[in-house]
Structures are given as C-alpha cells and as structure tokens.
Short mmCIF file of C-alpha atoms in Angstrom, two decimals:
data_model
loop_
_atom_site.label_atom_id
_atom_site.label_comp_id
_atom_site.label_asym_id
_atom_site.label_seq_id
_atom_site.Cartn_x
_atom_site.Cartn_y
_atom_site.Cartn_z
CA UNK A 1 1.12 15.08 1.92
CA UNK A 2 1.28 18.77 1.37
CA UNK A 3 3.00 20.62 -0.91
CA UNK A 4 4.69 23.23 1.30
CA UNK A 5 5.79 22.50 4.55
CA UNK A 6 3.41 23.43 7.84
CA UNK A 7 5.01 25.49 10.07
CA UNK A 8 2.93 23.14 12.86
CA UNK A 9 5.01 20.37 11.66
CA UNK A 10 8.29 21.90 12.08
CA UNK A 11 7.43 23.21 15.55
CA UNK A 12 5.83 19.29 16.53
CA UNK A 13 9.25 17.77 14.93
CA UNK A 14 11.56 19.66 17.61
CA UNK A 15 9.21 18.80 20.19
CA UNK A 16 9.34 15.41 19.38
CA UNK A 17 12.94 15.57 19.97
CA UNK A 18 11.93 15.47 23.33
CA UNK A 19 8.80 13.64 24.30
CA UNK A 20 9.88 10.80 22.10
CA UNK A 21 13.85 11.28 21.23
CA UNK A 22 14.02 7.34 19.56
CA UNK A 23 10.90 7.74 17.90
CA UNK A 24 11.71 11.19 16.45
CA UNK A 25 15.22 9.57 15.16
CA UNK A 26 13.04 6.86 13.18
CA UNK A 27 10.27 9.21 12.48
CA UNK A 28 12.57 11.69 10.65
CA UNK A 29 14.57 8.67 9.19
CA UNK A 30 10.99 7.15 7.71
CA UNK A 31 10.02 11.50 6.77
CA UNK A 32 13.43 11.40 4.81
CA UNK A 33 13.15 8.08 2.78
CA UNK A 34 9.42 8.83 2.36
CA UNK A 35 10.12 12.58 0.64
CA UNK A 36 12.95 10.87 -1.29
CA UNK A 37 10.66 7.95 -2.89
CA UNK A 38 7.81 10.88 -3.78
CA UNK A 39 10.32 13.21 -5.18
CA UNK A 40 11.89 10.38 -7.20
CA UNK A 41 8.48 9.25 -8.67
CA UNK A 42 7.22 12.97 -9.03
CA UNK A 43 10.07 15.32 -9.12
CA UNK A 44 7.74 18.28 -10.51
CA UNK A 45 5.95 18.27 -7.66
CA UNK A 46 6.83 19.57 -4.41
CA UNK A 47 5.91 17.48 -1.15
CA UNK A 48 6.00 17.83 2.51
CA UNK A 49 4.90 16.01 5.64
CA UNK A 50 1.74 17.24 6.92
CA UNK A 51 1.03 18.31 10.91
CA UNK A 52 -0.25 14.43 12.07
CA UNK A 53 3.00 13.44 11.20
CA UNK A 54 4.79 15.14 13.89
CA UNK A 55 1.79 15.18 16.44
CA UNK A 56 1.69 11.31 16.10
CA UNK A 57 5.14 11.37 17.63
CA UNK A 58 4.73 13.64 20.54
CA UNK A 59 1.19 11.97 21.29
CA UNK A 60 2.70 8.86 21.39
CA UNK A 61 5.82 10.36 23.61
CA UNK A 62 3.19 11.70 26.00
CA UNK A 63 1.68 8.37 26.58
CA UNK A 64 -1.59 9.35 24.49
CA UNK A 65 -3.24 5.83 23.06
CA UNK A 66 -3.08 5.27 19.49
CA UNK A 67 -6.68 4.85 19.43
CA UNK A 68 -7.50 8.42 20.14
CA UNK A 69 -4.95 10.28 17.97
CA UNK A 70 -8.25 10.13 15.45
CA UNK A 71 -10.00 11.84 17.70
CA UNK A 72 -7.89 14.85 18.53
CA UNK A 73 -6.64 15.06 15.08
CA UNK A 74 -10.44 15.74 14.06
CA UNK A 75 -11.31 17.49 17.30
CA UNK A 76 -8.10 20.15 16.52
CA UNK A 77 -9.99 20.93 13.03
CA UNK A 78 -13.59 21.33 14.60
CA UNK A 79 -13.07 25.58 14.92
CA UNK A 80 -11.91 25.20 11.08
CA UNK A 81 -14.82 23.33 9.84
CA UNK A 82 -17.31 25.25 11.87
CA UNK A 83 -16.12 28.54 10.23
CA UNK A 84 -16.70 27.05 7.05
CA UNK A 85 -20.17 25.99 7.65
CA UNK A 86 -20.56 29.45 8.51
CA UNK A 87 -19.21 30.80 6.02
CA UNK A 88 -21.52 28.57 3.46
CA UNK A 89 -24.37 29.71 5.74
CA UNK A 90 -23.66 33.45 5.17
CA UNK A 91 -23.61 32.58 1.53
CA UNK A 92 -26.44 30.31 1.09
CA UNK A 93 -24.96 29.53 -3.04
CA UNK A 94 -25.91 26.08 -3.86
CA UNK A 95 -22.57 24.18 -4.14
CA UNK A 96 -22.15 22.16 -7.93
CA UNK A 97 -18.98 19.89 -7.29
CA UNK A 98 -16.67 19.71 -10.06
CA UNK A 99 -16.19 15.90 -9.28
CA UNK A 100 -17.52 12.88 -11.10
CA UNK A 101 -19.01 10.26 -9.38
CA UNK A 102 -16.56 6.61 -9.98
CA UNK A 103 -18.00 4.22 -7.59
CA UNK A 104 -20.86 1.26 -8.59
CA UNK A 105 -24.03 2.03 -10.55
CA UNK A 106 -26.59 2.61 -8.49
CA UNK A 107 -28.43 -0.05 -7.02
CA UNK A 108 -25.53 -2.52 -7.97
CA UNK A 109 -23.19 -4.06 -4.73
CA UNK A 110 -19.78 -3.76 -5.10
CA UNK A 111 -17.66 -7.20 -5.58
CA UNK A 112 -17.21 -8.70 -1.95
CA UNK A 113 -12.96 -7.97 -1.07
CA UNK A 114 -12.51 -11.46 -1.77
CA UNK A 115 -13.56 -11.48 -5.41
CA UNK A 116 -11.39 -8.43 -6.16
#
C-alpha cells in the first residue's frame, strides 16, 4: 500500500473497466472497503492501492495465468533495479543498513509452523 496514489493504477483501473468489467466492479468494491478499514485503523496516514492491484485485473481479463502475474510484476521492475545497481556501482559507498536484525540467533532453527 502506498501512500499516494500511482498514476499507473488509475490508468490500469479504467482499463480494467474493460478487459474484466465484473472483476473491476468487485475489484473496486474490495479497493473501497480495503481503504476504508486502513483509514479507520490509521486515519493519520494516507493510503492508496498500489499498480499490481489494477494490473492483476486486466491480466486476469486478458486471459494471463495467475501463476505468471509474479513474473511480469518483477520482470516490469527489472530496468528500475538495474539502474540502481548502477547507480551503487558508480558510487562504490559501502551500504550500513539502518535495520536491526529480529529473526533466530544464529545457529538456532526456528520453531517448526506447527509448534507456533
């Protein structure tokens, strides 16, 4: 979930309207109660449905197999994530992420799903 609208999104929604007109009408009904439940919980923040939304929709109205939408979701950022590397290339700083690390200790297993 964004925070501002895509302008992909909005073009994707009206084209859903017609490679998938019954889909789109549940789609937006599902986009509308979804954005009403986050606002509700977080009303300080601003939301918005993100591109895959919308290009699940007309994928699906173009007779694309769910199985793939993966792929061409991650194939349509390729050019994006290549630039970056690129871009870190030109650079060469050494990267020190901010994050903390919240998974096991090393060289513990985590609990098997059933003993969760």
């Amino acid at each position: 979930v964004y925070r501002t609208y895509d302008p992909r999104a909005k073009i994707l929604r009206e084209m859903a309207k017609t490679a998938a007109p019954e889909l789109h009408r549940t789609a937006a009904r599902t986009e509308e109660v979804a954005l009403k439940i986050l606002h509700d919980a977080h009303p300080d923040r601003p939301n918005a449905t993100n591109v895959d939304f919308w290009a699940s929709v007309v994928l699906t109205g173009a007779g694309i197999p769910k199985e793939l939408f993966t792929t061409i979701f991650a194939t349509s950022r390729v050019a994006g994530w290549t630039a970056h590397v690129l871009e870190s290339l030109s650079d060469l700083r050494l990267i020190r992420p901010a994050s903390r690390w919240i998974g096991p200790e090393p060289g513990r297993k985590p609990l098997q799903l059933a003993k969760r």
